[in-house]
């Protein structure tokens, strides 16, 4: 897709669309439960270091590659310098997107179920049905073509979500015994910092920022010439981190006040928030609004995952959008409900080495494939792109001096790839 073939987003539109991808279940559902399982404040600190040292450079690299190639992910790695070694990247991206969608749609289904029935069905037999409903909704919206829709939805979604999280945070902080939760979030106990914890923080950073699988390469293909990449990356990263922090502040004070176990895992948010809503006047209305926003945020993120596959197929086959969807949806109809069912206690055939299929998809993508994808993306940017052009693109619109380009070059060539490898091997216990 060349820049003249699509209208592209406006400058603010790209921030909104990218934020629509980044802000999702990763911030509200996954961040609190992973933080809870990994000891609290020490994890938060490592997470923030990962966001600044790894997240920002990887995001900038994806933006640059996507914007300057103005193409689908298939072409992005082909056109810059015509380097053939990188052609396997889109295939890995598609694999990651499929795996992510398979479990992400399950949690999206839980949100929709909570919105409609007011109950959390994580372990219920009908969870496959809600997964299929989530898949159906996402596919319908994706089928209609996404650009303008996501921009518009995010414009309303983001402020409302922030507002609601602030209300929840205030309520949570004023519950009796809530300070223990604040302590848990901000008072680090470094004895809890293991290689596993650091790997989880890095994985969460990649997952939450939607980086390392070329998703933002696809979105940046829609950018206009005048888009300022550095500013856009800083805005998206800041918004994503603020939403995660607000979610943490809305949940942990209440977790401690209500005596819920912070390590309870994927159900933490679904168990905690309804009890907080119950203490508010018009609690049910707040709850419905919250789960509506969470479902929308989940769908805008699912769409960005789907868009990777859809845009790849466009480049590879030239088929119309609905026809491309006919290839993708049946496959997901198989894998996503299987992930949902794998969480049921009577399904040992969907559990391997103690992890359910759902957990495998989550773990393999966040802790392994996306960081390695991020490493490949920064190595590509660092070693295969022209730094003259990068400097021009990056300093042109942001009045940044050569020091910025030099730092970025050292980061993407050496520091980011080495850090990712180090955290990865340390986390799996090789170092
Ligand atoms: N960042 C999204 C979230 O936080 C998830 C996501 C990952 C979306 C990868 C696209 C690609 O929920």
CSV table of C-alpha atoms and ligand atoms in Angstrom, one decimal:
chain,number,residue,atom,x,y,z
A,1,UNK,CA,0.0,0.0,0.0
A,2,UNK,CA,1.7,3.2,-1.0
A,3,UNK,CA,1.0,6.5,0.7
A,4,UNK,CA,-1.0,7.8,-2.2
A,5,UNK,CA,-3.3,4.7,-2.1
A,6,UNK,CA,-4.7,5.5,1.3
A,7,UNK,CA,-5.7,8.7,3.0
A,8,UNK,CA,-3.8,7.9,6.2
A,9,UNK,CA,-4.4,9.2,9.6
A,10,UNK,CA,-4.2,12.8,10.7
A,11,UNK,CA,-1.2,13.6,13.0
A,12,UNK,CA,-3.4,13.3,16.1
A,13,UNK,CA,-5.2,10.3,14.6
A,14,UNK,CA,-2.0,8.2,14.6
A,15,UNK,CA,-1.5,8.9,18.3
A,16,UNK,CA,-5.1,7.9,18.9
A,17,UNK,CA,-4.9,4.8,16.7
A,18,UNK,CA,-1.6,3.7,18.2
A,19,UNK,CA,-2.9,4.3,21.7
A,20,UNK,CA,-6.0,2.3,20.8
A,21,UNK,CA,-3.6,-0.6,20.1
A,22,UNK,CA,-1.4,-0.1,23.1
A,23,UNK,CA,-4.0,0.6,25.7
A,24,UNK,CA,-6.0,-2.6,26.3
A,25,UNK,CA,-6.3,-5.6,28.5
A,26,UNK,CA,-2.5,-5.4,28.9
A,27,UNK,CA,-2.9,-2.3,31.1
A,28,UNK,CA,-6.0,-3.1,33.0
A,29,UNK,CA,-6.1,-6.9,33.3
A,30,UNK,CA,-2.6,-8.1,32.8
A,31,UNK,CA,-0.4,-5.4,34.4
A,32,UNK,CA,-2.0,-5.6,37.9
A,33,UNK,CA,-2.1,-9.4,38.0
A,34,UNK,CA,1.5,-9.8,36.7
A,35,UNK,CA,2.6,-7.1,39.2
A,36,UNK,CA,0.8,-8.9,42.0
A,37,UNK,CA,2.5,-12.2,41.1
A,38,UNK,CA,5.9,-10.7,40.9
A,39,UNK,CA,6.1,-8.9,44.2
A,40,UNK,CA,4.8,-5.4,43.6
A,41,UNK,CA,7.0,-2.3,43.7
A,42,UNK,CA,10.3,-4.0,42.6
A,43,UNK,CA,8.6,-5.2,39.5
A,44,UNK,CA,7.1,-1.8,38.8
A,45,UNK,CA,10.6,-0.2,39.0
A,46,UNK,CA,12.0,-2.8,36.5
A,47,UNK,CA,9.0,-2.3,34.3
A,48,UNK,CA,9.5,1.4,34.1
A,49,UNK,CA,13.2,0.9,33.2
A,50,UNK,CA,12.2,-1.5,30.5
A,51,UNK,CA,9.7,0.9,29.1
A,52,UNK,CA,12.3,3.7,28.9
A,53,UNK,CA,15.3,1.7,27.8
A,54,UNK,CA,13.7,-0.9,25.6
A,55,UNK,CA,10.1,0.2,24.8
A,56,UNK,CA,10.8,3.7,23.5
A,57,UNK,CA,13.7,2.7,21.1
A,58,UNK,CA,11.8,-0.4,19.8
A,59,UNK,CA,8.7,1.7,19.2
A,60,UNK,CA,10.7,4.4,17.4
A,61,UNK,CA,12.3,1.8,15.2
A,62,UNK,CA,8.9,0.3,14.3
A,63,UNK,CA,7.6,3.8,13.5
A,64,UNK,CA,10.6,4.6,11.4
A,65,UNK,CA,10.5,1.4,9.4
A,66,UNK,CA,6.8,1.6,8.8
A,67,UNK,CA,6.7,5.3,8.0
A,68,UNK,CA,9.6,5.3,5.5
A,69,UNK,CA,8.5,2.1,3.7
A,70,UNK,CA,4.9,3.3,3.5
A,71,UNK,CA,4.0,-0.3,2.9
A,72,UNK,CA,2.6,-3.4,4.5
A,73,UNK,CA,4.9,-5.3,6.9
A,74,UNK,CA,5.6,-7.7,4.0
A,75,UNK,CA,7.3,-4.9,2.1
A,76,UNK,CA,8.8,-3.0,5.0
A,77,UNK,CA,11.6,-5.5,5.5
A,78,UNK,CA,12.1,-6.0,1.8
A,79,UNK,CA,12.2,-2.5,0.4
A,80,UNK,CA,14.7,-0.8,2.7
A,81,UNK,CA,18.0,-1.7,1.0
A,82,UNK,CA,16.3,-4.6,-0.7
A,83,UNK,CA,17.7,-6.9,2.0
A,84,UNK,CA,16.4,-10.4,1.5
A,85,UNK,CA,17.5,-11.8,4.8
A,86,UNK,CA,14.7,-10.1,6.6
A,87,UNK,CA,11.8,-11.6,4.6
A,88,UNK,CA,11.1,-14.2,7.4
A,89,UNK,CA,10.1,-11.4,9.8
A,90,UNK,CA,6.6,-11.0,8.5
A,91,UNK,CA,6.0,-14.7,8.9
A,92,UNK,CA,7.1,-14.5,12.5
A,93,UNK,CA,4.9,-11.4,13.0
A,94,UNK,CA,1.9,-13.3,11.7
A,95,UNK,CA,2.6,-16.3,13.9
A,96,UNK,CA,2.8,-14.0,17.0
A,97,UNK,CA,-0.4,-12.2,16.0
A,98,UNK,CA,-2.3,-15.5,15.7
A,99,UNK,CA,-1.0,-16.7,19.1
A,100,UNK,CA,-1.8,-13.4,20.8
A,101,UNK,CA,-5.3,-13.3,19.4
A,102,UNK,CA,-6.0,-16.8,20.5
A,103,UNK,CA,-5.8,-16.0,24.1
A,104,UNK,CA,-6.6,-12.2,23.9
A,105,UNK,CA,-10.0,-13.0,22.5
A,106,UNK,CA,-10.7,-15.2,25.5
A,107,UNK,CA,-10.2,-12.4,27.9
A,108,UNK,CA,-12.1,-10.0,25.6
A,109,UNK,CA,-14.9,-12.5,25.9
A,110,UNK,CA,-14.7,-12.4,29.7
A,111,UNK,CA,-15.1,-8.6,29.6
A,112,UNK,CA,-18.1,-8.9,27.3
A,113,UNK,CA,-19.6,-11.6,29.4
A,114,UNK,CA,-19.2,-9.4,32.5
A,115,UNK,CA,-20.8,-6.5,30.7
A,116,UNK,CA,-23.8,-8.5,29.7
A,117,UNK,CA,-24.4,-11.0,32.5
A,118,UNK,CA,-22.5,-9.3,35.4
A,119,UNK,CA,-20.6,-12.5,36.2
A,120,UNK,CA,-17.1,-13.7,35.6
A,121,UNK,CA,-17.0,-17.0,33.8
A,122,UNK,CA,-13.3,-17.7,33.7
A,123,UNK,CA,-13.9,-21.3,34.7
A,124,UNK,CA,-17.3,-21.8,33.2
A,125,UNK,CA,-18.0,-24.2,30.4
A,126,UNK,CA,-19.6,-21.5,28.3
A,127,UNK,CA,-16.5,-19.4,28.1
A,128,UNK,CA,-15.8,-20.7,24.5
A,129,UNK,CA,-19.1,-19.1,23.5
A,130,UNK,CA,-18.0,-15.7,24.7
A,131,UNK,CA,-14.7,-16.1,23.0
A,132,UNK,CA,-16.5,-16.7,19.7
A,133,UNK,CA,-18.7,-13.6,20.3
A,134,UNK,CA,-15.5,-11.6,20.9
A,135,UNK,CA,-14.0,-13.0,17.7
A,136,UNK,CA,-17.2,-12.2,15.8
A,137,UNK,CA,-17.4,-8.6,16.9
A,138,UNK,CA,-13.7,-8.0,16.2
A,139,UNK,CA,-13.9,-9.5,12.8
A,140,UNK,CA,-17.0,-7.6,11.8
A,141,UNK,CA,-15.4,-4.3,12.7
A,142,UNK,CA,-12.1,-5.3,11.0
A,143,UNK,CA,-14.1,-6.3,7.9
A,144,UNK,CA,-15.5,-2.8,7.6
A,145,UNK,CA,-11.9,-1.3,7.3
A,146,UNK,CA,-10.5,0.3,10.4
A,147,UNK,CA,-8.6,3.5,10.0
A,148,UNK,CA,-11.1,6.2,10.7
A,149,UNK,CA,-13.2,4.1,13.0
A,150,UNK,CA,-10.4,3.4,15.5
A,151,UNK,CA,-9.4,7.0,15.5
A,152,UNK,CA,-12.9,8.1,16.3
A,153,UNK,CA,-13.5,5.4,19.0
A,154,UNK,CA,-10.2,6.1,20.7
A,155,UNK,CA,-10.9,9.8,20.9
A,156,UNK,CA,-13.8,9.1,23.2
A,157,UNK,CA,-12.5,6.0,24.8
A,158,UNK,CA,-9.2,7.3,26.1
A,159,UNK,CA,-10.5,10.3,28.1
A,160,UNK,CA,-13.5,8.3,29.5
A,161,UNK,CA,-11.2,5.4,30.5
A,162,UNK,CA,-8.8,7.8,32.3
A,163,UNK,CA,-11.7,9.5,34.1
A,164,UNK,CA,-13.2,6.2,35.2
A,165,UNK,CA,-9.9,4.9,36.4
A,166,UNK,CA,-9.4,8.1,38.4
A,167,UNK,CA,-12.8,7.7,40.1
A,168,UNK,CA,-12.0,4.0,40.9
A,169,UNK,CA,-8.5,5.0,42.2
A,170,UNK,CA,-10.1,7.6,44.6
A,171,UNK,CA,-12.6,5.1,45.8
A,172,UNK,CA,-10.0,2.4,46.3
A,173,UNK,CA,-7.6,4.7,48.1
A,174,UNK,CA,-10.3,5.8,50.6
A,175,UNK,CA,-11.2,2.2,51.6
A,176,UNK,CA,-10.0,1.1,55.1
A,177,UNK,CA,-6.6,-0.4,55.1
A,178,UNK,CA,-5.8,0.7,51.6
A,179,UNK,CA,-2.4,2.1,52.4
A,180,UNK,CA,-1.0,-1.4,52.5
A,181,UNK,CA,-1.8,-1.6,48.8
A,182,UNK,CA,0.1,1.7,48.1
A,183,UNK,CA,3.0,0.3,50.1
A,184,UNK,CA,2.9,-2.8,47.9
A,185,UNK,CA,3.0,-0.7,44.8
A,186,UNK,CA,5.7,1.8,45.7
A,187,UNK,CA,7.9,0.4,48.4
A,188,UNK,CA,10.3,-2.0,46.7
A,189,UNK,CA,11.5,-5.2,48.3
A,190,UNK,CA,14.6,-5.9,46.2
A,191,UNK,CA,15.0,-9.4,47.7
A,192,UNK,CA,12.1,-10.3,45.4
A,193,UNK,CA,14.0,-9.3,42.3
A,194,UNK,CA,14.8,-12.5,40.4
A,195,UNK,CA,15.7,-13.2,36.8
A,196,UNK,CA,12.1,-14.4,36.4
A,197,UNK,CA,10.7,-11.2,37.7
A,198,UNK,CA,12.8,-9.1,35.3
A,199,UNK,CA,11.8,-11.3,32.4
A,200,UNK,CA,8.2,-10.9,33.3
A,201,UNK,CA,8.6,-7.1,33.4
A,202,UNK,CA,10.3,-7.1,30.0
A,203,UNK,CA,7.5,-9.3,28.6
A,204,UNK,CA,4.8,-7.1,30.0
A,205,UNK,CA,6.5,-4.0,28.5
A,206,UNK,CA,6.5,-5.5,25.0
A,207,UNK,CA,2.9,-6.8,25.4
A,208,UNK,CA,1.5,-3.6,26.8
A,209,UNK,CA,3.2,-1.3,24.2
A,210,UNK,CA,2.2,-3.6,21.3
A,211,UNK,CA,5.8,-3.8,20.2
A,212,UNK,CA,8.1,-6.5,18.9
A,213,UNK,CA,5.7,-8.0,16.3
A,214,UNK,CA,5.5,-5.3,13.7
A,215,UNK,CA,2.1,-4.1,14.7
A,216,UNK,CA,3.2,-0.5,14.9
A,217,UNK,CA,5.1,-0.9,11.6
A,218,UNK,CA,1.7,-1.6,10.0
A,219,UNK,CA,0.1,1.4,11.7
A,220,UNK,CA,3.1,3.7,10.9
A,221,UNK,CA,2.5,2.8,7.2
A,222,UNK,CA,-0.5,5.1,7.5
A,223,UNK,CA,1.5,8.1,8.8
A,224,UNK,CA,1.7,11.4,6.9
A,225,UNK,CA,5.1,13.0,6.1
A,226,UNK,CA,4.9,15.6,8.8
A,227,UNK,CA,4.3,13.1,11.6
A,228,UNK,CA,6.8,13.7,14.4
A,229,UNK,CA,8.0,10.2,15.4
A,230,UNK,CA,9.7,11.0,18.6
A,231,UNK,CA,6.8,13.0,20.0
A,232,UNK,CA,4.3,10.3,18.9
A,233,UNK,CA,6.3,7.6,20.6
A,234,UNK,CA,6.7,9.6,23.8
A,235,UNK,CA,3.0,10.4,23.9
A,236,UNK,CA,1.9,6.8,23.3
A,237,UNK,CA,4.3,5.3,25.9
A,238,UNK,CA,3.3,7.9,28.5
A,239,UNK,CA,-0.4,7.3,28.0
A,240,UNK,CA,0.1,3.5,28.2
A,241,UNK,CA,2.1,3.8,31.3
A,242,UNK,CA,-0.3,6.2,33.0
A,243,UNK,CA,-3.2,3.9,32.3
A,244,UNK,CA,-1.3,0.9,33.8
A,245,UNK,CA,-0.4,2.9,36.9
A,246,UNK,CA,-3.9,4.1,37.4
A,247,UNK,CA,-5.2,0.5,37.0
A,248,UNK,CA,-2.6,-0.5,39.7
A,249,UNK,CA,-3.8,2.3,42.0
A,250,UNK,CA,-7.4,1.4,41.4
A,251,UNK,CA,-6.8,-2.2,42.2
A,252,UNK,CA,-4.2,-2.8,44.9
A,253,UNK,CA,-5.5,-0.6,47.6
A,254,UNK,CA,-8.8,-2.4,47.3
A,255,UNK,CA,-7.1,-5.8,47.1
A,256,UNK,CA,-5.5,-5.2,50.5
A,257,UNK,CA,-8.6,-3.6,52.0
A,258,UNK,CA,-10.8,-6.5,50.9
A,259,UNK,CA,-8.2,-9.2,51.9
A,260,UNK,CA,-7.9,-10.6,48.4
A,261,UNK,CA,-4.7,-12.4,47.5
A,262,UNK,CA,-2.6,-10.1,45.3
A,263,UNK,CA,-1.1,-13.2,43.6
A,264,UNK,CA,-4.5,-14.6,42.5
A,265,UNK,CA,-3.6,-14.3,38.8
A,266,UNK,CA,-5.8,-13.7,35.8
A,267,UNK,CA,-9.0,-13.3,37.8
A,268,UNK,CA,-7.6,-10.6,40.1
A,269,UNK,CA,-9.3,-7.7,38.3
A,270,UNK,CA,-12.6,-9.5,37.8
A,271,UNK,CA,-12.7,-10.4,41.5
A,272,UNK,CA,-11.6,-7.0,42.9
A,273,UNK,CA,-13.3,-4.3,40.8
A,274,UNK,CA,-16.9,-5.5,41.2
A,275,UNK,CA,-16.5,-5.3,45.0
A,276,UNK,CA,-15.2,-1.7,44.6
A,277,UNK,CA,-18.1,-0.8,42.4
A,278,UNK,CA,-20.5,-2.2,44.9
A,279,UNK,CA,-19.4,0.4,47.4
A,280,UNK,CA,-20.2,3.3,45.0
A,281,UNK,CA,-23.6,5.0,44.6
A,282,UNK,CA,-25.1,3.7,41.3
A,283,UNK,CA,-22.5,0.9,41.5
A,284,UNK,CA,-24.1,-1.2,38.8
A,285,UNK,CA,-24.1,1.7,36.3
A,286,UNK,CA,-20.3,2.4,37.0
A,287,UNK,CA,-19.6,-1.3,36.6
A,288,UNK,CA,-21.4,-1.6,33.2
A,289,UNK,CA,-19.7,1.5,31.9
A,290,UNK,CA,-16.3,0.2,33.0
A,291,UNK,CA,-16.7,-3.2,31.4
A,292,UNK,CA,-18.0,-1.5,28.3
A,293,UNK,CA,-14.9,0.6,28.0
A,294,UNK,CA,-12.7,-2.4,28.8
A,295,UNK,CA,-14.4,-4.4,26.1
A,296,UNK,CA,-13.9,-1.6,23.6
A,297,UNK,CA,-10.3,-1.1,24.6
A,298,UNK,CA,-9.8,-4.9,24.1
A,299,UNK,CA,-11.4,-4.9,20.7
A,300,UNK,CA,-9.3,-1.9,19.4
A,301,UNK,CA,-6.2,-3.9,20.5
A,302,UNK,CA,-7.5,-7.1,18.9
A,303,UNK,CA,-8.1,-5.2,15.7
A,304,UNK,CA,-4.5,-4.0,15.6
A,305,UNK,CA,-3.3,-7.6,15.9
A,306,UNK,CA,-5.6,-8.7,13.2
A,307,UNK,CA,-4.5,-5.8,11.0
A,308,UNK,CA,-1.0,-7.3,10.8
A,309,UNK,CA,-2.4,-10.5,9.2
A,310,UNK,CA,-4.9,-8.7,7.0
A,311,UNK,CA,-2.4,-6.2,5.6
A,312,UNK,CA,0.1,-9.0,5.0
A,313,UNK,CA,-2.4,-11.0,3.1
A,314,UNK,CA,-3.2,-8.0,1.0
A,315,UNK,CA,0.4,-7.6,0.0
A,316,UNK,CA,0.8,-11.4,-0.7
A,317,UNK,CA,-2.5,-12.1,-2.4
A,318,UNK,CA,-4.2,-8.8,-3.4
A,319,UNK,CA,-7.5,-10.2,-2.2
A,320,UNK,CA,-10.4,-8.0,-1.0
A,321,UNK,CA,-10.6,-7.6,2.8
A,322,UNK,CA,-13.7,-9.9,3.4
A,323,UNK,CA,-11.9,-12.7,1.5
A,324,UNK,CA,-8.8,-12.3,3.6
A,325,UNK,CA,-11.0,-12.5,6.7
A,326,UNK,CA,-12.4,-15.8,5.4
A,327,UNK,CA,-8.9,-17.3,5.8
A,328,UNK,CA,-8.2,-15.8,9.2
A,329,UNK,CA,-11.5,-16.2,11.1
A,330,UNK,CA,-11.9,-20.0,10.7
A,331,UNK,CA,-8.3,-20.6,12.1
A,332,UNK,CA,-9.1,-18.4,15.1
A,333,UNK,CA,-12.4,-20.2,15.5
A,334,UNK,CA,-10.3,-23.2,16.3
A,335,UNK,CA,-7.4,-21.8,18.4
A,336,UNK,CA,-9.2,-19.2,20.5
A,337,UNK,CA,-12.0,-21.4,21.9
A,338,UNK,CA,-9.4,-24.1,22.6
A,339,UNK,CA,-7.5,-21.6,24.7
A,340,UNK,CA,-10.7,-20.8,26.6
A,341,UNK,CA,-11.4,-24.4,27.2
A,342,UNK,CA,-7.8,-25.2,28.2
A,343,UNK,CA,-8.4,-23.2,31.5
A,344,UNK,CA,-11.1,-25.6,32.6
A,345,UNK,CA,-10.0,-28.0,35.3
A,346,UNK,CA,-11.1,-31.1,33.5
A,347,UNK,CA,-9.0,-30.5,30.4
A,348,UNK,CA,-5.6,-32.1,31.0
A,349,UNK,CA,-5.2,-32.8,27.3
A,350,UNK,CA,-4.8,-29.0,26.7
A,351,UNK,CA,-2.2,-28.6,29.4
A,352,UNK,CA,1.5,-29.3,28.8
A,353,UNK,CA,4.3,-29.1,31.4
A,354,UNK,CA,1.9,-27.6,33.9
A,355,UNK,CA,0.8,-24.7,31.6
A,356,UNK,CA,-2.5,-24.6,29.9
A,357,UNK,CA,-2.7,-23.7,26.2
A,358,UNK,CA,-3.9,-20.2,27.2
A,359,UNK,CA,-0.8,-19.8,29.4
A,360,UNK,CA,1.5,-21.1,26.7
A,361,UNK,CA,0.2,-18.6,24.1
A,362,UNK,CA,0.6,-15.8,26.6
A,363,UNK,CA,4.1,-16.9,27.9
A,364,UNK,CA,5.6,-17.7,24.5
A,365,UNK,CA,4.5,-14.4,23.0
A,366,UNK,CA,5.3,-12.0,25.8
A,367,UNK,CA,8.4,-13.5,27.3
A,368,UNK,CA,10.0,-15.0,24.2
A,369,UNK,CA,8.7,-14.1,20.7
A,370,UNK,CA,7.9,-10.4,21.1
A,371,UNK,CA,11.3,-9.5,22.9
A,372,UNK,CA,13.2,-11.5,20.2
A,373,UNK,CA,11.1,-9.7,17.5
A,374,UNK,CA,12.0,-6.4,19.2
A,375,UNK,CA,15.6,-7.4,19.0
A,376,UNK,CA,15.3,-8.2,15.3
A,377,UNK,CA,13.6,-4.9,14.6
A,378,UNK,CA,16.2,-2.8,16.4
A,379,UNK,CA,19.1,-4.8,14.8
A,380,UNK,CA,17.4,-4.1,11.4
A,381,UNK,CA,17.0,-0.4,12.1
A,382,UNK,CA,20.6,-0.2,13.6
A,383,UNK,CA,22.5,-2.1,10.9
A,384,UNK,CA,20.4,-2.2,7.7
A,385,UNK,CA,18.9,1.3,7.5
A,386,UNK,CA,20.7,4.4,6.4
A,387,UNK,CA,21.5,6.5,9.5
A,388,UNK,CA,21.7,9.6,7.3
A,389,UNK,CA,18.0,9.1,6.5
A,390,UNK,CA,17.1,8.2,10.1
A,391,UNK,CA,18.8,11.4,11.3
A,392,UNK,CA,17.0,13.4,8.8
A,393,UNK,CA,13.6,11.9,9.6
A,394,UNK,CA,14.1,12.1,13.4
A,395,UNK,CA,15.7,15.5,13.8
A,396,UNK,CA,13.7,17.2,11.0
A,397,UNK,CA,10.5,17.5,13.0
A,398,UNK,CA,11.7,17.5,16.5
A,399,UNK,CA,14.6,20.0,16.7
A,400,UNK,CA,16.7,17.3,18.3
A,401,UNK,CA,20.5,17.6,18.1
A,402,UNK,CA,22.9,15.0,16.8
A,403,UNK,CA,23.4,13.7,20.4
A,404,UNK,CA,19.9,12.2,20.2
A,405,UNK,CA,20.6,10.3,16.9
A,406,UNK,CA,24.0,9.1,18.3
A,407,UNK,CA,22.4,7.8,21.5
A,408,UNK,CA,19.6,6.2,19.5
A,409,UNK,CA,22.1,4.5,17.2
A,410,UNK,CA,24.1,3.1,20.2
A,411,UNK,CA,20.9,2.0,21.8
A,412,UNK,CA,19.4,0.1,18.8
A,413,UNK,CA,22.7,-1.3,17.6
A,414,UNK,CA,24.1,-2.6,20.8
A,415,UNK,CA,22.3,-1.9,24.1
A,416,UNK,CA,18.7,-2.9,23.3
A,417,UNK,CA,19.6,-6.3,21.6
A,418,UNK,CA,22.2,-7.2,24.3
A,419,UNK,CA,19.8,-6.3,27.1
A,420,UNK,CA,17.0,-8.3,25.6
A,421,UNK,CA,19.2,-11.4,25.2
A,422,UNK,CA,20.6,-11.0,28.7
A,423,UNK,CA,17.2,-10.7,30.4
A,424,UNK,CA,15.9,-13.6,28.3
A,425,UNK,CA,18.8,-16.0,29.2
A,426,UNK,CA,18.8,-14.8,32.8
A,427,UNK,CA,15.1,-15.3,33.1
A,428,UNK,CA,15.1,-18.9,31.8
A,429,UNK,CA,18.0,-19.7,34.1
A,430,UNK,CA,20.8,-20.1,31.6
A,431,UNK,CA,23.0,-17.3,33.1
B,1,LIG,N1,-0.9,-3.7,23.9
B,1,LIG,C1,-2.2,-4.4,23.9
B,1,LIG,C2,-2.7,-4.3,25.4
B,1,LIG,O1,-2.1,-3.8,26.2
B,1,LIG,C3,-2.0,-5.8,23.5
B,1,LIG,C4,-1.4,-5.9,22.1
B,1,LIG,C5,-0.2,-6.6,22.0
B,1,LIG,C6,-1.9,-5.4,21.0
B,1,LIG,C7,0.4,-6.7,20.8
B,1,LIG,C8,-1.3,-5.5,19.8
B,1,LIG,C9,-0.1,-6.2,19.6
B,1,LIG,O2,-3.7,-4.9,25.6
